[in-house]
mmCIF file of C-alpha atoms and ligand atoms in Angstrom:
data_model
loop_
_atom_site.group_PDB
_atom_site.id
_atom_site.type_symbol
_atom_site.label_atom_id
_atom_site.label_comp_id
_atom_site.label_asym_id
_atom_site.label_seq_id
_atom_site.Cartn_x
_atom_site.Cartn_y
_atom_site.Cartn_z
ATOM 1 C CA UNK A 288 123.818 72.711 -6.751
ATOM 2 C CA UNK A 289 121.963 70.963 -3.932
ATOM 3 C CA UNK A 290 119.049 72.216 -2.322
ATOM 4 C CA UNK A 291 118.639 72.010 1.306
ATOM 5 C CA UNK A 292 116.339 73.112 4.539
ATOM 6 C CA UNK A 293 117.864 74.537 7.503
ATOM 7 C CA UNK A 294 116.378 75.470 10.667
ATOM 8 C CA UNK A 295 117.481 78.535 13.060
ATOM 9 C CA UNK A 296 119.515 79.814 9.770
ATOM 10 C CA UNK A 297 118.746 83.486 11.531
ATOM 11 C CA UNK A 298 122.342 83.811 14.022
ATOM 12 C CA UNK A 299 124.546 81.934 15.530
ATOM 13 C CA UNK A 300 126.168 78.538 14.221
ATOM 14 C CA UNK A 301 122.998 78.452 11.997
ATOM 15 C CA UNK A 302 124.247 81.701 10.383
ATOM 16 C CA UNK A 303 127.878 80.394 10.171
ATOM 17 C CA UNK A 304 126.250 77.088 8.814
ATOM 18 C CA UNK A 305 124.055 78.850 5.735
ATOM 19 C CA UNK A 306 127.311 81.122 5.001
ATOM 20 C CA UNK A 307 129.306 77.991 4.487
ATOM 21 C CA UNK A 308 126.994 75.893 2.746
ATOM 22 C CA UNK A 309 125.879 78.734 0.472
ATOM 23 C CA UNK A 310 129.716 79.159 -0.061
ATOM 24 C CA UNK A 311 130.061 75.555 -1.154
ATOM 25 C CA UNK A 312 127.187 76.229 -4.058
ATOM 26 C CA UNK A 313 124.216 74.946 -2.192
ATOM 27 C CA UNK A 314 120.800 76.334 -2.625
ATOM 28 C CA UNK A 315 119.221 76.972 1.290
ATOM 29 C CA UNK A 316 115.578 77.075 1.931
ATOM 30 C CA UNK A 317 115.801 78.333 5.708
ATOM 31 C CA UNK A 318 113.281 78.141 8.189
ATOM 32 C CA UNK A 319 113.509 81.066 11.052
ATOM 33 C CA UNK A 320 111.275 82.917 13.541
ATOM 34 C CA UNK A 321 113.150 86.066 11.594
ATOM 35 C CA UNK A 322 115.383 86.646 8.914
ATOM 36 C CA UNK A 323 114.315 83.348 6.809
ATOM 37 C CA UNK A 324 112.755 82.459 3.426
ATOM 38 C CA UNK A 325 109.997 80.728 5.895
ATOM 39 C CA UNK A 326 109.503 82.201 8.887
ATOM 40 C CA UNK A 327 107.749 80.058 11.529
ATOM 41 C CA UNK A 328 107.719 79.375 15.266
ATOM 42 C CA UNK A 329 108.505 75.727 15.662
ATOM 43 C CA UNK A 330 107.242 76.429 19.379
ATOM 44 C CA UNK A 331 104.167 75.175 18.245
ATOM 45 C CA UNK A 332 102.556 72.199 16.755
ATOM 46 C CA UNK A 333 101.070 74.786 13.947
ATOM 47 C CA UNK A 334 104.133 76.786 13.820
ATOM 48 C CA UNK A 335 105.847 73.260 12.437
ATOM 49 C CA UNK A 336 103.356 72.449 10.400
ATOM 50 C CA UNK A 337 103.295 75.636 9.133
ATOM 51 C CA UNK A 338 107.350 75.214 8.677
ATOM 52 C CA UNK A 339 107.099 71.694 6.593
ATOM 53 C CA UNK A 340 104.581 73.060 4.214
ATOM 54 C CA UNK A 341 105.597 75.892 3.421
ATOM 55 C CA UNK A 342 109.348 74.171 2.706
ATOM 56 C CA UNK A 343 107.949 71.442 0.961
ATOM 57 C CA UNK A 344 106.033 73.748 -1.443
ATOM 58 C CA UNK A 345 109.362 76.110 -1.999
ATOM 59 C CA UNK A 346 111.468 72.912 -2.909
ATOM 60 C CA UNK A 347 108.845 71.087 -4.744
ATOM 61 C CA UNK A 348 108.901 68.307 -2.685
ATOM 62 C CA UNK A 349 112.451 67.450 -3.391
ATOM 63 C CA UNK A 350 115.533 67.653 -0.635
ATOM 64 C CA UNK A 351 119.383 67.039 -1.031
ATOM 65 C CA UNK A 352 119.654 67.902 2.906
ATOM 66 C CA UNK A 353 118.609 69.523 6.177
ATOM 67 C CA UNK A 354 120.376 70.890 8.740
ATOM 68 C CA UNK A 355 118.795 71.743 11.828
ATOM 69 C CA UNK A 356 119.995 73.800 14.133
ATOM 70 C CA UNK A 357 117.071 75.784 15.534
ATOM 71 C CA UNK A 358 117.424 75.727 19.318
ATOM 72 C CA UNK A 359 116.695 77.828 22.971
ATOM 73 C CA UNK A 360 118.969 77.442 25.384
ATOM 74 C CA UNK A 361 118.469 76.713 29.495
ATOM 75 C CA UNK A 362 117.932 80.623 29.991
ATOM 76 C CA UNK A 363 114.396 80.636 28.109
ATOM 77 C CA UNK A 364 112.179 82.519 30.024
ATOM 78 C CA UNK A 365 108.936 80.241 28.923
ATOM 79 C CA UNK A 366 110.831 76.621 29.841
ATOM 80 C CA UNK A 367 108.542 74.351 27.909
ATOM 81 C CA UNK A 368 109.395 76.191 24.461
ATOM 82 C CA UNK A 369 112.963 74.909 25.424
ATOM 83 C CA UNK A 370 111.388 70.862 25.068
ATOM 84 C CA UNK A 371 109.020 72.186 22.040
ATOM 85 C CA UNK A 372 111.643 73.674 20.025
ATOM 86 C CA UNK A 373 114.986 71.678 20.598
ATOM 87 C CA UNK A 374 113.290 68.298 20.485
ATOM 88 C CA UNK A 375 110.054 68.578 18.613
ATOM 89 C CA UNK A 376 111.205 71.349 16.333
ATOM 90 C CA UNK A 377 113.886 68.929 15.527
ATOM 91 C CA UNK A 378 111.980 65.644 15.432
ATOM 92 C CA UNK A 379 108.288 66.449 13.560
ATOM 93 C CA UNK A 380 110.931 68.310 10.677
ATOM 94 C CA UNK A 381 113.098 64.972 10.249
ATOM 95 C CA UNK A 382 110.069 63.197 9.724
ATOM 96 C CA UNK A 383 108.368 65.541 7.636
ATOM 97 C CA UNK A 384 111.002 65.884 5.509
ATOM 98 C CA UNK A 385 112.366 62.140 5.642
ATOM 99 C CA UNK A 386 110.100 61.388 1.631
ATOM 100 C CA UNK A 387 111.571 64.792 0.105
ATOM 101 C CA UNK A 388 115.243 63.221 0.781
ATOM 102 C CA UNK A 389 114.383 59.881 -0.300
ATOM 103 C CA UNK A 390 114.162 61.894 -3.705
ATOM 104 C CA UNK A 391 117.352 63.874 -3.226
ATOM 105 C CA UNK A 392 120.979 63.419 -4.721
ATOM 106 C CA UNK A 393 123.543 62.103 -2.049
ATOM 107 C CA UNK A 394 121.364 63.277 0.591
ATOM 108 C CA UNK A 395 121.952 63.683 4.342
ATOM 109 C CA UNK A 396 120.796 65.339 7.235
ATOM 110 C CA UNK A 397 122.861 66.974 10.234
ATOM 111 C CA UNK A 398 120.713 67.947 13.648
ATOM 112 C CA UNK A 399 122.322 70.029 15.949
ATOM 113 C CA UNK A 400 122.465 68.592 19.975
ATOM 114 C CA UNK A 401 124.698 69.385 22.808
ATOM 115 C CA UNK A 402 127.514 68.291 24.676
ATOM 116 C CA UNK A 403 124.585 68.628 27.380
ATOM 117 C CA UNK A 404 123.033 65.415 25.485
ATOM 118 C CA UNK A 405 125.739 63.088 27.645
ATOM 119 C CA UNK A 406 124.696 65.094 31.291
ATOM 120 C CA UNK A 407 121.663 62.788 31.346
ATOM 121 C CA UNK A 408 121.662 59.039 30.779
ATOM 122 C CA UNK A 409 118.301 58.002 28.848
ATOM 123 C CA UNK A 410 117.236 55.951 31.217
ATOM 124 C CA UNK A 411 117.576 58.368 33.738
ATOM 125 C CA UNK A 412 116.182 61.572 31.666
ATOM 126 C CA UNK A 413 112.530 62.259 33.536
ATOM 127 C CA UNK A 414 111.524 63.663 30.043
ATOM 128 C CA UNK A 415 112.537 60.549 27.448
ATOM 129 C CA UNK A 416 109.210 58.997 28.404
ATOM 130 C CA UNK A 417 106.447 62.002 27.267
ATOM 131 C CA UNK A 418 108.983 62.890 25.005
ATOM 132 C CA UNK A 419 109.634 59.175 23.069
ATOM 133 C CA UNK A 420 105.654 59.512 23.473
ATOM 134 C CA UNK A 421 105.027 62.512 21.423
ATOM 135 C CA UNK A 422 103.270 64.017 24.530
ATOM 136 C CA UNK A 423 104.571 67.706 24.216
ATOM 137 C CA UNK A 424 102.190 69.088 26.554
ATOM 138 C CA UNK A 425 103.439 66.299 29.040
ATOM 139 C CA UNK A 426 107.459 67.082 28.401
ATOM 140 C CA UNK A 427 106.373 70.460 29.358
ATOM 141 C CA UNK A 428 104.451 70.121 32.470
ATOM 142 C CA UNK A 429 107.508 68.222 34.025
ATOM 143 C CA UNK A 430 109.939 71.056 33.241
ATOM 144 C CA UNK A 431 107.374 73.740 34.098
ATOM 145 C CA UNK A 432 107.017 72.072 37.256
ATOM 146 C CA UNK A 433 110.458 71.700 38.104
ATOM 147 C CA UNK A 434 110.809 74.932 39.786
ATOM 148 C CA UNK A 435 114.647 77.169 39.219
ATOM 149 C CA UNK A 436 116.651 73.655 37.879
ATOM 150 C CA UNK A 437 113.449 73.604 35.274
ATOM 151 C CA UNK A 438 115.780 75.332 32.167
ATOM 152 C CA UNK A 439 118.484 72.785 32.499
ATOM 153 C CA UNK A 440 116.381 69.957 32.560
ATOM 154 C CA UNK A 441 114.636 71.361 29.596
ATOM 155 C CA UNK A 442 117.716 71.553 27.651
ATOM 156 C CA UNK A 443 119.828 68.778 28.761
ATOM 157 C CA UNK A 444 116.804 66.700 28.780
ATOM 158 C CA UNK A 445 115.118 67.756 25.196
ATOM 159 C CA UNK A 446 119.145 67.500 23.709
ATOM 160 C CA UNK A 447 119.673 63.821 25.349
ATOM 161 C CA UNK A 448 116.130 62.396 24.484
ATOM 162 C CA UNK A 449 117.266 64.466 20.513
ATOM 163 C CA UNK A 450 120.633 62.097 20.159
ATOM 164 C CA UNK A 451 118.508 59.054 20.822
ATOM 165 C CA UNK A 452 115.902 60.136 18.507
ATOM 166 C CA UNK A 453 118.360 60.508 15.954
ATOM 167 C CA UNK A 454 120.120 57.369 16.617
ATOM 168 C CA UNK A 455 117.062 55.151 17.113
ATOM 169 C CA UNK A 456 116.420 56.155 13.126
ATOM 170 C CA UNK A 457 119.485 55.473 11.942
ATOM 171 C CA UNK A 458 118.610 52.130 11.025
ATOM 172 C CA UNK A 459 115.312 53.020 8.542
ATOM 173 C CA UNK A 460 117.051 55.928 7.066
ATOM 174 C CA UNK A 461 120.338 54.504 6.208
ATOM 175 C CA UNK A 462 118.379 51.991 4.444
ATOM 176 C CA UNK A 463 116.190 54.723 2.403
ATOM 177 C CA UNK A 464 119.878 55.960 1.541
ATOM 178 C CA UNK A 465 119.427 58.759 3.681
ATOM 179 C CA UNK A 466 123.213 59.911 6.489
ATOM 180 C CA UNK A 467 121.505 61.127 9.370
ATOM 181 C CA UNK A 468 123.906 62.354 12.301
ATOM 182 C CA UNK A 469 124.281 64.860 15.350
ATOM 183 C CA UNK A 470 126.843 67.466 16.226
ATOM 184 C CA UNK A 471 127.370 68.037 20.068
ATOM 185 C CA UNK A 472 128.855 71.375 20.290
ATOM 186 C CA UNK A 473 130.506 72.765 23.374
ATOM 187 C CA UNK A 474 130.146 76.261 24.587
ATOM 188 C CA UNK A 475 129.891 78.233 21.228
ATOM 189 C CA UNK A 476 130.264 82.186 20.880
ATOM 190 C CA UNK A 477 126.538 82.657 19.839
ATOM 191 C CA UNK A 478 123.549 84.597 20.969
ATOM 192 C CA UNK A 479 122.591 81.807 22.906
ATOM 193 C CA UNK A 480 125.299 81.323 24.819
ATOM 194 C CA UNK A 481 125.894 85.006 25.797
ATOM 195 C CA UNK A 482 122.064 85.032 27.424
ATOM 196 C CA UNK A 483 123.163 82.288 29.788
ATOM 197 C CA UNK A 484 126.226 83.467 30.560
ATOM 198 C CA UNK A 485 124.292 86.750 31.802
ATOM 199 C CA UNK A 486 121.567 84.768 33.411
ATOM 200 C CA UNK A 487 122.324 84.811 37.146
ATOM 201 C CA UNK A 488 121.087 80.976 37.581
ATOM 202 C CA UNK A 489 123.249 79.788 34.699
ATOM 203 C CA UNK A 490 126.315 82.168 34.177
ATOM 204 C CA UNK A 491 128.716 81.098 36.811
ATOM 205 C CA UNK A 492 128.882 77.531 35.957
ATOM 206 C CA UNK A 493 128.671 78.430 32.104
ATOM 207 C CA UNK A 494 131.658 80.744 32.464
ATOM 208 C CA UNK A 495 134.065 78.030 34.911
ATOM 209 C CA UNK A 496 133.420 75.535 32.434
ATOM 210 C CA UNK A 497 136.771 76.034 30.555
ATOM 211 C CA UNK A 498 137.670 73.154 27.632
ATOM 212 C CA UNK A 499 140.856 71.768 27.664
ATOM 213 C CA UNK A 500 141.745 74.295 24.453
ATOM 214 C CA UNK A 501 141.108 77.289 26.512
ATOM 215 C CA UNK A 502 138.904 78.723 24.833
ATOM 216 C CA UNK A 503 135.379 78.986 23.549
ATOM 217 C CA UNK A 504 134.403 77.899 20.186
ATOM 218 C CA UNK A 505 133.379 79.899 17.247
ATOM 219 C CA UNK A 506 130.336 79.456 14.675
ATOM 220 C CA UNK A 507 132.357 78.633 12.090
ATOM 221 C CA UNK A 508 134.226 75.648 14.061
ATOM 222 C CA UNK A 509 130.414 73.808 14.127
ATOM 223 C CA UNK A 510 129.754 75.001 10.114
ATOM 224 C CA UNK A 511 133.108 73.408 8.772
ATOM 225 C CA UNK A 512 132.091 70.172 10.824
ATOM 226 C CA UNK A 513 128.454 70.611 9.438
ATOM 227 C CA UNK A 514 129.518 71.428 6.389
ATOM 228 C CA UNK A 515 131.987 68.073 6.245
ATOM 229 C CA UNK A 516 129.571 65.806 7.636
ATOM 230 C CA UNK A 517 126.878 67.151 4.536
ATOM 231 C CA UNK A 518 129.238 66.483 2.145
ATOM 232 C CA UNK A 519 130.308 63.619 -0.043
ATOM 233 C CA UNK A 520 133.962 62.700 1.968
ATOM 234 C CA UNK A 521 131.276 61.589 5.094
ATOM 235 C CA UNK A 522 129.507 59.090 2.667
ATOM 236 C CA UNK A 523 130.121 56.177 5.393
ATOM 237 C CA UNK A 524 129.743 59.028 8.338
ATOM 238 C CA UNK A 525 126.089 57.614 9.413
ATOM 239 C CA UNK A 526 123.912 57.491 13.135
ATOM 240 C CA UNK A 527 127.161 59.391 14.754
ATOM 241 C CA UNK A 528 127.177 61.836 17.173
ATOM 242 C CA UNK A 529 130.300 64.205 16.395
ATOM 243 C CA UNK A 530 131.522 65.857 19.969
ATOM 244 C CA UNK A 531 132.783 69.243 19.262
ATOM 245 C CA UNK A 532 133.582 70.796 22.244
ATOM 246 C CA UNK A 533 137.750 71.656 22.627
ATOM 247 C CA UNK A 534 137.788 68.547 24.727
ATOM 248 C CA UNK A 535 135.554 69.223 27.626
ATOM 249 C CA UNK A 536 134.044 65.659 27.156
ATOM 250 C CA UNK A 537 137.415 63.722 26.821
ATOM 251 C CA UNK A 538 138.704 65.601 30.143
ATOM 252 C CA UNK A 539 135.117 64.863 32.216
ATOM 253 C CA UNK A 540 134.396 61.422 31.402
ATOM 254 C CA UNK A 541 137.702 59.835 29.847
ATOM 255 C CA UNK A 542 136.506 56.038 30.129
ATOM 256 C CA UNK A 543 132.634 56.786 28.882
ATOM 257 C CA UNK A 544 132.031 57.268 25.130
HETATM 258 P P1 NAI B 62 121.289 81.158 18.451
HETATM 259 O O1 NAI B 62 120.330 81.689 19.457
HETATM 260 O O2 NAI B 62 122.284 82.081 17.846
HETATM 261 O O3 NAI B 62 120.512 80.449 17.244
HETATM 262 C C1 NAI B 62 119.295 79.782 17.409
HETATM 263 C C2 NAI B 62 118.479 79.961 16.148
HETATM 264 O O4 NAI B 62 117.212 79.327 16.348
HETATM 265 C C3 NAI B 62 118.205 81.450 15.831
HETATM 266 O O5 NAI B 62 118.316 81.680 14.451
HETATM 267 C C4 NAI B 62 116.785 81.617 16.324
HETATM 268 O O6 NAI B 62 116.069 82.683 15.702
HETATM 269 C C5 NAI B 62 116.180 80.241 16.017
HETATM 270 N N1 NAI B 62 114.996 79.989 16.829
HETATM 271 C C6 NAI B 62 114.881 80.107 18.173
HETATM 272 N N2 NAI B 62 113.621 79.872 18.556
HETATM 273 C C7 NAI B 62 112.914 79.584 17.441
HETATM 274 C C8 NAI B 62 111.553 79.267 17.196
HETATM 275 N N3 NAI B 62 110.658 79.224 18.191
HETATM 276 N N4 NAI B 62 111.171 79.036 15.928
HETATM 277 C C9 NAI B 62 112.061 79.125 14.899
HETATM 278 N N5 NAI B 62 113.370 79.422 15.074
HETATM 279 C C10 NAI B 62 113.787 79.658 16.331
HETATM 280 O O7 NAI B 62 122.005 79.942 19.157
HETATM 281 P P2 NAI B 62 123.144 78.927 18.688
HETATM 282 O O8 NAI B 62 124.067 78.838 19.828
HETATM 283 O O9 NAI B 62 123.640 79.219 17.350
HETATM 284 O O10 NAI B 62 122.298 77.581 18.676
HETATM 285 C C11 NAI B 62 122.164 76.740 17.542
HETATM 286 C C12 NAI B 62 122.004 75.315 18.048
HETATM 287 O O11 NAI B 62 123.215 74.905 18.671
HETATM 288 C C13 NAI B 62 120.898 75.153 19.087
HETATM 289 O O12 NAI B 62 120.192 73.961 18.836
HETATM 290 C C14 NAI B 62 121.677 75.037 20.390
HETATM 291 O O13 NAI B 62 120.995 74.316 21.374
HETATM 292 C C15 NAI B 62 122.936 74.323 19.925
HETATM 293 N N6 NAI B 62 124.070 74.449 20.819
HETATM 294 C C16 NAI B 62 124.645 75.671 21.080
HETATM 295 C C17 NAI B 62 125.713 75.765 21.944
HETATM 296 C C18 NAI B 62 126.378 77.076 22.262
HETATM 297 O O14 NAI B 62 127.226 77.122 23.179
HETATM 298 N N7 NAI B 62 126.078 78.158 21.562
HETATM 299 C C19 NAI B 62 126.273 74.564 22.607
HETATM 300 C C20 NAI B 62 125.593 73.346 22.270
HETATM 301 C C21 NAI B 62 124.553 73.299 21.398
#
């Protein structure tokens, strides 16, 4: 049995995730606003540290894995908490937990982006800067500022600036022996989704956008993927960013991957 921290373990694919991992034998510490063995707002700074700590102390400083797949979606009625959780509930965790893997069996780490991460080039992405800067409250003034667009820059902006975070380590972790890679789901049947589909700003487009397998994924789609890329057949699977999304990418952008 492996031990191993999840975030947003509460609903959606995180639910789907812990069910399948738990199914495959492994031990999960999870880390939730509800319904967790830590519960903690990774809104905040304190709320993360709060998070790590409290993790670190329940798994004695030793980690097979994390998954994180805490995340708010465009909808988010406070925008910045959109940029705080997505990006540096995803980032200040990795770190964190970066010498607890090091000490871990096999270990690896899965973070949870978006197919929205490929909406916004890099160098293009108004947030990357503050964000690659660790300047929260900065990341946050620019989406609070950005008037009704604000939520989708938030999370196509905190998911795009996520993949390069994740990518831009690949190097250091791989050689601490550490598989560190991103899923990009499509539209998923979650929580999340069904608040934007109902949000007047968002819904419309959410609902037209219609993958080539017509039809919208389910939970468990992202936890087999998860569950795969966690286990010992994706030993060489490293710094990748898995697109999940019935094809949506492959029919949008054909020539860019
Ligand atoms: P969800 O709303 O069902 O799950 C999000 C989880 O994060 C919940 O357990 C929630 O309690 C937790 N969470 C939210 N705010 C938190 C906070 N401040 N502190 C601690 N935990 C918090 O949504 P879903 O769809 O399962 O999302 C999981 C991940 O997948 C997110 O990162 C999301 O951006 C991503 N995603 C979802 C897609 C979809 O269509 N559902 C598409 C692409 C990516």
């Amino acid at each position: 049995m492996s031990t191993i921290v999840m975030s947003g373990c509460a609903t959606g694919i995180g639910a789907a995730t812990r069910q399948a991992l738990e199914a495959a034998g492994h031990k999960i510490i999870g880390i939730d606003i509800r319904d967790a063995e830590v519960i903690a707002d990774l809104s905040s700074a304190a709320g993360r540290q709060q998070a790590i700590a409290a993790a670190l102390e329940q798994c004695a400083g030793t980690l097979d894995g994390i998954v994180l797949c805490a995340g708010l979606g465009p909808q988010t009625k406070v925008v910045g908490n959109v940029v705080s959780v997505n990006y540096f509930g995803a980032t200040e965790l990795m770190d964190a937990f970066l010498p607890a893997l090091k000490q871990g069996y096999q270990p690896a780490a899965v973070v949870i982006s978006s197919v929205a991460s490929a909406h916004l080039p890099f160098e293009k992405n108004p947030l990357a800067p503050a964000l690659e800067a660790g300047d929260e409250a900065g990341a946050r003034a620019i989406v609070e500022n950005a008037g009704e667009q604000g939520g989708n820059l938030a999370y196509a902006g905190s998911k795009n600036a996520l993949t390069v975070a994740v990518r831009k380590r690949a190097a250091d972790w791989g050689k601490a022996g550490v598989r560190l890679n991103t899923i990009a789901p499509g539209a998923t049947e979650t929580p999340l989704l069904q608040a934007g589909l109902q949000d007047p700003r968002y819904g419309e487009s959410i609902a037209k956008f219609v993958p080539p397998l017509g039809r919208r994924a389910e939970p468990a789609e992202m936890a087999s993927v998860i569950a795969f890329l966690m286990s010992p057949g994706a030993a060489y699977v490293h710094g990748a960013q898995i697109v999940i999304d019935g094809g949506i990418d492959a029919m949008m952008r054909p020539t860019e991957f």
